[in-house]
Amino acid sequence: MGIQDIIEGKRQWRAHMARVKALPRDYQIVYKEIQRYLFKVGPIDLLDGSLLSGILDFFEEGAASGKGVLELIGDDVAAFCDDLIKDSRTFADIYQESIRGEPGTAEK
Amino acid sequence: MDGLTEMLKGTLEGCVLEIIGSEETYGYAITRRLNELGFADVVEGTVYTILLRLEKNGLVQVTKRPSGLGPPRKFYALNDAGREELATFWAKWEYITSRIDKLKEGGR
Amino acid sequence: MSFWDTITGNDLTREWKAFEARAEALPADYRAAWEEIKGHLFPYGDFTGRNLMPILDGALGLLEETAVDGQSIHEVLGDDIGGFCAALAGGEGARSYRDRWREQLNRNVARKLGRPGG
């Protein structure tokens, strides 16, 4: 289910956050706000870890090219996030399916 | 032209497929190509979310290559499924534009 | 079988213990918020617990990350923790909450980057 992996991967998580800290200030701010938003929305893509590390890769590339973060992703950060997880179901979706007992039917 | 974002939304993925289809390329180059084409509002972040989806849906082949400065770059090429998707996109595009042209000309 | 039995009676115990260990490390006001969040999420109907774990994990992750930044818990969760939790679980009002989170995200970014319009 991945949670153990997340917990046992605490060290990996620290390494991840250390990479965040190494970003320019504007990138750090935006990254953290994005992460916070994604934790709330809960796309299941979060579990395999590639969603967040992918954003980080992308931000590192952008920072290396000398661009500002909003220049890279646009002013509407929320729209960027929603685009990122457009196809992803959320934990809430799955939960709602489970209480309805109709797996797979709770998608929009 | 300004204010294209909404209208472009559904077609941008097809544009990206087309660009990747003509040669293996990476996010920044794709964005620049779209900007040069006249879609000035398209930022790298938008292209990133599209590439992520293409990758998730198994339409592209991704290769990481070292770049001059900064972290390695992800290069994208179409696979068979991607080429099929691109053909479908153009078929849909033909259909929509032909209908809309007809509407504009006042035909039935 | 109650949720608690389910939790303590099977393989979820280990995950659960790990959650609590993480919660222990939070500042007091955050820990209190965690207790409140659990309280709000538990009565969510009849479930096996398993499907709720990722939601709790996300909530805990949020608390951990914001605690590190020294943000006030109020700023993170707002006035209505019950509503917040319902939204986490995709219950009633989830859509309007998501809109609120969206606005909050853009507002925070604008404010923290020191740009107008925040």
mmCIF file of C-alpha atoms in Angstrom:
data_model
loop_
_atom_site.group_PDB
_atom_site.id
_atom_site.type_symbol
_atom_site.label_atom_id
_atom_site.label_comp_id
_atom_site.label_asym_id
_atom_site.label_seq_id
_atom_site.Cartn_x
_atom_site.Cartn_y
_atom_site.Cartn_z
ATOM 1 C CA MET A 1 0.000 0.000 0.000
ATOM 2 C CA GLY A 2 2.984 2.226 0.148
ATOM 3 C CA ILE A 3 2.609 3.855 3.512
ATOM 4 C CA GLN A 4 5.312 1.697 5.053
ATOM 5 C CA ASP A 5 7.487 2.649 2.175
ATOM 6 C CA ILE A 6 6.834 6.269 2.871
ATOM 7 C CA ILE A 7 7.591 5.891 6.551
ATOM 8 C CA GLU A 8 10.586 3.638 6.086
ATOM 9 C CA GLY A 9 11.660 5.945 3.360
ATOM 10 C CA LYS A 10 11.970 8.745 5.880
ATOM 11 C CA ARG A 11 15.597 9.142 5.009
ATOM 12 C CA GLN A 12 14.714 9.370 1.375
ATOM 13 C CA TRP A 13 12.175 11.990 2.323
ATOM 14 C CA ARG A 14 14.829 13.993 4.132
ATOM 15 C CA ALA A 15 17.047 13.805 1.086
ATOM 16 C CA HIS A 16 14.099 14.993 -0.968
ATOM 17 C CA MET A 17 13.508 17.989 1.287
ATOM 18 C CA ALA A 18 17.230 18.747 1.265
ATOM 19 C CA ARG A 19 16.999 19.071 -2.509
ATOM 20 C CA VAL A 20 14.097 21.463 -2.015
ATOM 21 C CA LYS A 21 16.222 23.546 0.323
ATOM 22 C CA ALA A 22 18.918 23.794 -2.306
ATOM 23 C CA LEU A 23 16.533 25.509 -4.733
ATOM 24 C CA PRO A 24 16.403 29.298 -5.132
ATOM 25 C CA ARG A 25 14.057 30.975 -2.667
ATOM 26 C CA ASP A 26 11.133 31.554 -5.045
ATOM 27 C CA TYR A 27 11.248 27.918 -6.157
ATOM 28 C CA GLN A 28 11.310 26.740 -2.548
ATOM 29 C CA ILE A 29 8.280 28.800 -1.648
ATOM 30 C CA VAL A 30 6.257 27.587 -4.578
ATOM 31 C CA TYR A 31 7.361 23.979 -4.192
ATOM 32 C CA LYS A 32 6.271 23.913 -0.564
ATOM 33 C CA GLU A 33 2.909 25.454 -1.289
ATOM 34 C CA ILE A 34 2.346 22.947 -4.085
ATOM 35 C CA GLN A 35 3.244 20.055 -1.837
ATOM 36 C CA ARG A 36 0.881 21.314 0.812
ATOM 37 C CA TYR A 37 -1.935 21.570 -1.701
ATOM 38 C CA LEU A 38 -1.284 18.074 -3.008
ATOM 39 C CA PHE A 39 -1.274 16.619 0.493
ATOM 40 C CA LYS A 40 -4.736 18.035 0.983
ATOM 41 C CA VAL A 41 -6.154 16.989 -2.364
ATOM 42 C CA GLY A 42 -4.532 13.565 -2.023
ATOM 43 C CA PRO A 43 -3.952 12.273 -5.568
ATOM 44 C CA ILE A 44 -2.980 8.585 -5.419
ATOM 45 C CA ASP A 45 0.053 9.440 -7.549
ATOM 46 C CA LEU A 46 1.599 10.731 -4.333
ATOM 47 C CA LEU A 47 2.157 7.165 -3.190
ATOM 48 C CA ASP A 48 4.695 6.141 -5.776
ATOM 49 C CA GLY A 49 6.725 9.241 -5.044
ATOM 50 C CA SER A 50 7.319 10.128 -8.665
ATOM 51 C CA LEU A 51 4.862 13.034 -8.646
ATOM 52 C CA LEU A 52 6.802 15.097 -6.120
ATOM 53 C CA SER A 53 10.259 14.079 -7.272
ATOM 54 C CA GLY A 54 9.192 14.829 -10.839
ATOM 55 C CA ILE A 55 8.195 18.365 -9.890
ATOM 56 C CA LEU A 56 11.505 18.733 -8.113
ATOM 57 C CA ASP A 57 13.458 17.536 -11.177
ATOM 58 C CA PHE A 58 11.512 19.994 -13.261
ATOM 59 C CA PHE A 59 12.152 22.845 -10.833
ATOM 60 C CA GLU A 60 15.854 22.073 -10.656
ATOM 61 C CA GLU A 61 16.033 22.225 -14.409
ATOM 62 C CA GLY A 62 14.140 25.519 -14.460
ATOM 63 C CA ALA A 63 16.323 27.027 -11.758
ATOM 64 C CA ALA A 64 19.459 25.914 -13.581
ATOM 65 C CA SER A 65 18.293 27.775 -16.658
ATOM 66 C CA GLY A 66 18.011 30.952 -14.612
ATOM 67 C CA LYS A 67 14.277 31.411 -14.918
ATOM 68 C CA GLY A 68 12.002 32.593 -12.144
ATOM 69 C CA VAL A 69 9.577 29.996 -10.904
ATOM 70 C CA LEU A 70 6.418 31.790 -12.064
ATOM 71 C CA GLU A 71 8.018 32.335 -15.417
ATOM 72 C CA LEU A 72 8.378 28.577 -15.553
ATOM 73 C CA ILE A 73 4.919 27.472 -14.481
ATOM 74 C CA GLY A 74 2.792 30.608 -14.898
ATOM 75 C CA ASP A 75 1.033 32.754 -12.299
ATOM 76 C CA ASP A 76 -1.780 30.344 -11.670
ATOM 77 C CA VAL A 77 0.040 27.783 -9.573
ATOM 78 C CA ALA A 78 -3.194 26.021 -8.636
ATOM 79 C CA ALA A 79 -4.015 25.494 -12.307
ATOM 80 C CA PHE A 80 -0.557 23.989 -12.794
ATOM 81 C CA CYS A 81 -1.222 21.592 -9.907
ATOM 82 C CA ASP A 82 -4.628 20.594 -11.175
ATOM 83 C CA ASP A 83 -3.150 19.911 -14.600
ATOM 84 C CA LEU A 84 -0.546 17.737 -12.944
ATOM 85 C CA ILE A 85 -3.115 15.509 -11.309
ATOM 86 C CA LYS A 86 -5.867 15.767 -13.867
ATOM 87 C CA ASP A 87 -6.076 12.035 -14.527
ATOM 88 C CA SER A 88 -5.245 10.902 -11.033
ATOM 89 C CA ARG A 89 -7.854 9.570 -8.674
ATOM 90 C CA THR A 90 -7.636 10.793 -5.120
ATOM 91 C CA PHE A 91 -7.618 8.943 -1.826
ATOM 92 C CA ALA A 92 -10.934 10.624 -1.168
ATOM 93 C CA ASP A 93 -12.359 9.103 -4.360
ATOM 94 C CA ILE A 94 -11.257 5.662 -3.287
ATOM 95 C CA TYR A 95 -12.559 6.178 0.191
ATOM 96 C CA GLN A 96 -15.939 7.312 -1.099
ATOM 97 C CA GLU A 97 -16.089 4.237 -3.314
ATOM 98 C CA SER A 98 -15.306 2.010 -0.373
ATOM 99 C CA ILE A 99 -18.122 3.365 1.760
ATOM 100 C CA ARG A 100 -20.518 3.053 -1.118
ATOM 101 C CA GLY A 101 -19.275 -0.420 -1.797
ATOM 102 C CA GLU A 102 -19.165 0.235 -5.489
ATOM 103 C CA PRO A 103 -15.568 0.128 -6.542
ATOM 104 C CA GLY A 104 -14.837 2.055 -9.657
ATOM 105 C CA THR A 105 -18.145 3.864 -9.852
ATOM 106 C CA ALA A 106 -17.336 6.980 -7.879
ATOM 107 C CA GLU A 107 -15.349 8.695 -10.572
ATOM 108 C CA LYS A 108 -16.812 11.910 -11.837
ATOM 109 C CA MET B 1 -3.027 36.745 -29.698
ATOM 110 C CA ASP B 2 -4.169 36.991 -26.079
ATOM 111 C CA GLY B 3 -6.637 34.930 -24.135
ATOM 112 C CA LEU B 4 -6.162 31.721 -26.072
ATOM 113 C CA THR B 5 -5.550 29.589 -23.026
ATOM 114 C CA GLU B 6 -9.058 28.219 -22.597
ATOM 115 C CA MET B 7 -9.570 27.485 -26.263
ATOM 116 C CA LEU B 8 -6.160 25.903 -26.629
ATOM 117 C CA LYS B 9 -6.545 23.613 -23.678
ATOM 118 C CA GLY B 10 -7.882 20.561 -25.424
ATOM 119 C CA THR B 11 -5.651 20.850 -28.450
ATOM 120 C CA LEU B 12 -2.324 21.547 -26.828
ATOM 121 C CA GLU B 13 -1.728 17.885 -26.136
ATOM 122 C CA GLY B 14 -2.109 17.174 -29.846
ATOM 123 C CA CYS B 15 0.307 19.985 -30.675
ATOM 124 C CA VAL B 16 2.866 18.524 -28.310
ATOM 125 C CA LEU B 17 2.404 15.076 -29.831
ATOM 126 C CA GLU B 18 2.962 16.550 -33.271
ATOM 127 C CA ILE B 19 6.152 18.313 -32.210
ATOM 128 C CA ILE B 20 7.508 15.186 -30.549
ATOM 129 C CA GLY B 21 6.453 13.182 -33.588
ATOM 130 C CA SER B 22 8.666 15.138 -35.931
ATOM 131 C CA GLU B 23 11.758 14.627 -33.795
ATOM 132 C CA GLU B 24 12.856 13.520 -30.351
ATOM 133 C CA THR B 25 12.920 16.594 -28.160
ATOM 134 C CA TYR B 26 12.640 17.971 -24.601
ATOM 135 C CA GLY B 27 10.273 20.207 -22.639
ATOM 136 C CA TYR B 28 11.959 23.550 -23.051
ATOM 137 C CA ALA B 29 12.399 23.109 -26.813
ATOM 138 C CA ILE B 30 8.741 22.142 -27.160
ATOM 139 C CA THR B 31 7.673 25.238 -25.238
ATOM 140 C CA ARG B 32 9.854 27.469 -27.382
ATOM 141 C CA ARG B 33 8.466 25.928 -30.537
ATOM 142 C CA LEU B 34 4.910 26.669 -29.358
ATOM 143 C CA ASN B 35 5.880 30.221 -28.375
ATOM 144 C CA GLU B 36 7.437 30.824 -31.782
ATOM 145 C CA LEU B 37 4.319 29.483 -33.378
ATOM 146 C CA GLY B 38 2.437 32.328 -31.723
ATOM 147 C CA PHE B 39 1.217 30.699 -28.535
ATOM 148 C CA ALA B 40 3.045 33.120 -26.288
ATOM 149 C CA ASP B 41 1.099 32.224 -23.147
ATOM 150 C CA VAL B 42 2.276 28.646 -23.073
ATOM 151 C CA VAL B 43 4.820 28.201 -20.303
ATOM 152 C CA GLU B 44 7.114 25.286 -19.602
ATOM 153 C CA GLY B 45 4.936 24.202 -16.719
ATOM 154 C CA THR B 46 2.015 23.626 -19.043
ATOM 155 C CA VAL B 47 4.144 21.511 -21.328
ATOM 156 C CA TYR B 48 5.512 19.635 -18.330
ATOM 157 C CA THR B 49 2.027 18.578 -17.218
ATOM 158 C CA ILE B 50 1.237 17.423 -20.740
ATOM 159 C CA LEU B 51 4.462 15.430 -21.039
ATOM 160 C CA LEU B 52 3.762 13.844 -17.682
ATOM 161 C CA ARG B 53 0.361 12.702 -18.917
ATOM 162 C CA LEU B 54 1.750 11.411 -22.200
ATOM 163 C CA GLU B 55 4.321 9.429 -20.273
ATOM 164 C CA LYS B 56 1.751 8.063 -17.849
ATOM 165 C CA ASN B 57 -0.508 7.030 -20.665
ATOM 166 C CA GLY B 58 2.341 5.199 -22.355
ATOM 167 C CA LEU B 59 2.413 7.328 -25.509
ATOM 168 C CA VAL B 60 6.042 8.370 -25.407
ATOM 169 C CA GLN B 61 9.448 6.891 -24.935
ATOM 170 C CA VAL B 62 11.540 8.828 -22.456
ATOM 171 C CA THR B 63 15.328 8.976 -22.405
ATOM 172 C CA LYS B 64 17.388 10.867 -19.860
ATOM 173 C CA ARG B 65 20.418 12.583 -21.313
ATOM 174 C CA PRO B 66 23.004 14.763 -19.617
ATOM 175 C CA SER B 67 22.691 18.456 -20.435
ATOM 176 C CA GLY B 68 25.390 21.081 -20.696
ATOM 177 C CA LEU B 69 24.519 22.718 -17.430
ATOM 178 C CA GLY B 70 22.197 21.600 -14.692
ATOM 179 C CA PRO B 71 20.530 18.233 -14.196
ATOM 180 C CA PRO B 72 19.975 15.692 -16.977
ATOM 181 C CA ARG B 73 17.225 16.366 -19.456
ATOM 182 C CA LYS B 74 14.329 14.122 -20.364
ATOM 183 C CA PHE B 75 13.953 13.600 -24.094
ATOM 184 C CA TYR B 76 10.672 12.425 -25.556
ATOM 185 C CA ALA B 77 9.908 10.396 -28.677
ATOM 186 C CA LEU B 78 6.605 8.927 -29.830
ATOM 187 C CA ASN B 79 6.056 5.198 -29.623
ATOM 188 C CA ASP B 80 3.454 3.283 -31.646
ATOM 189 C CA ALA B 81 0.634 4.140 -29.274
ATOM 190 C CA GLY B 82 1.680 7.767 -29.437
ATOM 191 C CA ARG B 83 1.653 7.799 -33.230
ATOM 192 C CA GLU B 84 -1.810 6.284 -33.158
ATOM 193 C CA GLU B 85 -2.961 8.937 -30.701
ATOM 194 C CA LEU B 86 -1.526 11.649 -32.939
ATOM 195 C CA ALA B 87 -3.418 10.306 -35.957
ATOM 196 C CA THR B 88 -6.595 10.289 -33.888
ATOM 197 C CA PHE B 89 -5.943 13.865 -32.835
ATOM 198 C CA TRP B 90 -5.626 15.051 -36.422
ATOM 199 C CA ALA B 91 -8.755 13.149 -37.437
ATOM 200 C CA LYS B 92 -10.698 14.842 -34.644
ATOM 201 C CA TRP B 93 -9.187 18.168 -35.560
ATOM 202 C CA GLU B 94 -10.260 17.800 -39.194
ATOM 203 C CA TYR B 95 -13.743 16.959 -38.085
ATOM 204 C CA ILE B 96 -14.092 19.897 -35.711
ATOM 205 C CA THR B 97 -12.604 22.494 -38.035
ATOM 206 C CA SER B 98 -14.652 21.314 -41.013
ATOM 207 C CA ARG B 99 -17.855 21.555 -38.948
ATOM 208 C CA ILE B 100 -16.981 24.956 -37.569
ATOM 209 C CA ASP B 101 -15.985 26.281 -40.986
ATOM 210 C CA LYS B 102 -19.323 25.148 -42.285
ATOM 211 C CA LEU B 103 -21.072 26.965 -39.482
ATOM 212 C CA LYS B 104 -19.140 30.109 -40.227
ATOM 213 C CA GLU B 105 -19.960 29.956 -43.915
ATOM 214 C CA GLY B 106 -23.608 29.600 -43.036
ATOM 215 C CA GLY B 107 -23.890 26.215 -44.709
ATOM 216 C CA ARG B 108 -25.943 23.319 -43.482
ATOM 217 C CA MET C 1 -16.145 -4.960 14.339
ATOM 218 C CA SER C 2 -15.289 -1.405 15.221
ATOM 219 C CA PHE C 3 -12.733 0.654 13.440
ATOM 220 C CA TRP C 4 -10.480 0.428 16.427
ATOM 221 C CA ASP C 5 -10.645 -3.366 16.464
ATOM 222 C CA THR C 6 -9.894 -3.414 12.815
ATOM 223 C CA ILE C 7 -6.961 -1.148 13.317
ATOM 224 C CA THR C 8 -5.521 -2.938 16.303
ATOM 225 C CA GLY C 9 -6.497 -6.409 15.234
ATOM 226 C CA ASN C 10 -4.629 -6.737 12.001
ATOM 227 C CA ASP C 11 -1.702 -5.704 9.923
ATOM 228 C CA LEU C 12 -2.662 -2.076 10.053
ATOM 229 C CA THR C 13 -1.311 -1.921 13.595
ATOM 230 C CA ARG C 14 2.192 -1.354 12.412
ATOM 231 C CA GLU C 15 1.217 1.471 10.103
ATOM 232 C CA TRP C 16 -0.896 2.919 12.820
ATOM 233 C CA LYS C 17 1.932 2.856 15.346
ATOM 234 C CA ALA C 18 4.157 4.552 12.854
ATOM 235 C CA PHE C 19 1.553 7.300 12.457
ATOM 236 C CA GLU C 20 1.438 7.857 16.177
ATOM 237 C CA ALA C 21 5.201 7.937 16.385
ATOM 238 C CA ARG C 22 5.234 10.641 13.748
ATOM 239 C CA ALA C 23 2.486 12.560 15.547
ATOM 240 C CA GLU C 24 4.494 12.416 18.787
ATOM 241 C CA ALA C 25 7.186 14.459 17.125
ATOM 242 C CA LEU C 26 4.805 17.321 16.326
ATOM 243 C CA PRO C 27 4.527 20.517 18.398
ATOM 244 C CA ALA C 28 1.713 20.452 20.971
ATOM 245 C CA ASP C 29 -0.829 22.499 19.028
ATOM 246 C CA TYR C 30 -0.220 20.393 15.946
ATOM 247 C CA ARG C 31 -0.593 17.211 17.984
ATOM 248 C CA ALA C 32 -3.905 18.493 19.288
ATOM 249 C CA ALA C 33 -5.002 19.169 15.726
ATOM 250 C CA TRP C 34 -4.000 15.622 14.740
ATOM 251 C CA GLU C 35 -6.191 14.225 17.524
ATOM 252 C CA GLU C 36 -9.037 16.363 16.314
ATOM 253 C CA ILE C 37 -8.547 15.273 12.702
ATOM 254 C CA LYS C 38 -8.620 11.618 13.712
ATOM 255 C CA GLY C 39 -11.772 12.254 15.716
ATOM 256 C CA HIS C 40 -13.420 13.771 12.692
ATOM 257 C CA LEU C 41 -12.341 11.082 10.261
ATOM 258 C CA PHE C 42 -13.096 8.002 12.387
ATOM 259 C CA PRO C 43 -16.854 8.274 12.467
ATOM 260 C CA TYR C 44 -16.872 8.284 8.710
ATOM 261 C CA GLY C 45 -19.325 5.454 8.270
ATOM 262 C CA ASP C 46 -18.471 1.829 7.977
ATOM 263 C CA PHE C 47 -15.035 1.167 6.647
ATOM 264 C CA THR C 48 -12.184 -1.195 7.111
ATOM 265 C CA GLY C 49 -9.695 1.493 7.890
ATOM 266 C CA ARG C 50 -7.422 0.629 5.056
ATOM 267 C CA ASN C 51 -8.847 3.155 2.670
ATOM 268 C CA LEU C 52 -8.642 5.862 5.252
ATOM 269 C CA MET C 53 -4.942 5.346 5.928
ATOM 270 C CA PRO C 54 -3.655 7.300 2.925
ATOM 271 C CA ILE C 55 -5.965 10.185 3.823
ATOM 272 C CA LEU C 56 -4.610 10.215 7.353
ATOM 273 C CA ASP C 57 -1.106 9.908 5.956
ATOM 274 C CA GLY C 58 -1.660 12.961 3.785
ATOM 275 C CA ALA C 59 -3.073 14.939 6.695
ATOM 276 C CA LEU C 60 -0.150 13.981 8.897
ATOM 277 C CA GLY C 61 2.316 14.866 6.168
ATOM 278 C CA LEU C 62 0.670 18.240 5.857
ATOM 279 C CA LEU C 63 0.977 18.834 9.602
ATOM 280 C CA GLU C 64 4.610 17.762 9.586
ATOM 281 C CA GLU C 65 5.610 19.994 6.726
ATOM 282 C CA THR C 66 3.775 23.056 7.980
ATOM 283 C CA ALA C 67 5.070 22.558 11.537
ATOM 284 C CA VAL C 68 8.623 22.648 10.219
ATOM 285 C CA ASP C 69 7.849 25.987 8.611
ATOM 286 C CA GLY C 70 6.466 27.342 11.856
ATOM 287 C CA GLN C 71 3.095 28.148 10.362
ATOM 288 C CA SER C 72 0.221 28.502 12.787
ATOM 289 C CA ILE C 73 -2.081 25.518 12.826
ATOM 290 C CA HIS C 74 -5.003 27.828 12.316
ATOM 291 C CA GLU C 75 -3.528 29.076 9.083
ATOM 292 C CA VAL C 76 -3.188 25.514 7.857
ATOM 293 C CA LEU C 77 -6.569 24.104 8.773
ATOM 294 C CA GLY C 78 -8.823 27.132 9.034
ATOM 295 C CA ASP C 79 -11.738 27.523 11.431
ATOM 296 C CA ASP C 80 -13.660 24.442 10.515
ATOM 297 C CA ILE C 81 -11.622 21.301 11.082
ATOM 298 C CA GLY C 82 -14.728 19.177 10.630
ATOM 299 C CA GLY C 83 -15.322 20.645 7.204
ATOM 300 C CA PHE C 84 -11.655 20.298 6.377
ATOM 301 C CA CYS C 85 -11.742 16.605 7.244
ATOM 302 C CA ALA C 86 -14.946 16.011 5.323
ATOM 303 C CA ALA C 87 -13.184 17.540 2.347
ATOM 304 C CA LEU C 88 -10.125 15.323 2.866
ATOM 305 C CA ALA C 89 -12.401 12.318 2.748
ATOM 306 C CA GLY C 90 -14.237 13.614 -0.299
ATOM 307 C CA GLY C 91 -17.476 14.124 1.594
ATOM 308 C CA GLU C 92 -19.994 16.893 1.385
ATOM 309 C CA GLY C 93 -18.537 20.259 0.504
ATOM 310 C CA ALA C 94 -15.314 18.727 -0.821
ATOM 311 C CA ARG C 95 -15.599 20.647 -4.051
ATOM 312 C CA SER C 96 -15.911 24.064 -2.458
ATOM 313 C CA TYR C 97 -13.072 23.174 -0.120
ATOM 314 C CA ARG C 98 -10.883 22.299 -3.026
ATOM 315 C CA ASP C 99 -11.672 25.733 -4.512
ATOM 316 C CA ARG C 100 -10.689 27.279 -1.220
ATOM 317 C CA TRP C 101 -7.416 25.337 -1.138
ATOM 318 C CA ARG C 102 -6.752 26.450 -4.686
ATOM 319 C CA GLU C 103 -7.255 30.112 -3.776
ATOM 320 C CA GLN C 104 -5.208 29.672 -0.635
ATOM 321 C CA LEU C 105 -2.355 28.219 -2.684
ATOM 322 C CA ASN C 106 -2.255 31.120 -5.126
ATOM 323 C CA ARG C 107 -2.708 33.690 -2.391
ATOM 324 C CA ASN C 108 0.120 32.224 -0.322
ATOM 325 C CA VAL C 109 2.423 32.129 -3.317
ATOM 326 C CA ALA C 110 1.646 35.743 -4.214
ATOM 327 C CA ARG C 111 2.132 36.902 -0.634
ATOM 328 C CA LYS C 112 5.316 34.975 -0.009
ATOM 329 C CA LEU C 113 6.878 36.018 -3.273
ATOM 330 C CA GLY C 114 6.013 39.578 -2.309
ATOM 331 C CA ARG C 115 3.974 40.256 -5.383
ATOM 332 C CA PRO C 116 0.892 42.433 -5.592
ATOM 333 C CA GLY C 117 -2.542 40.905 -5.828
ATOM 334 C CA GLY C 118 -2.021 38.501 -2.954
#
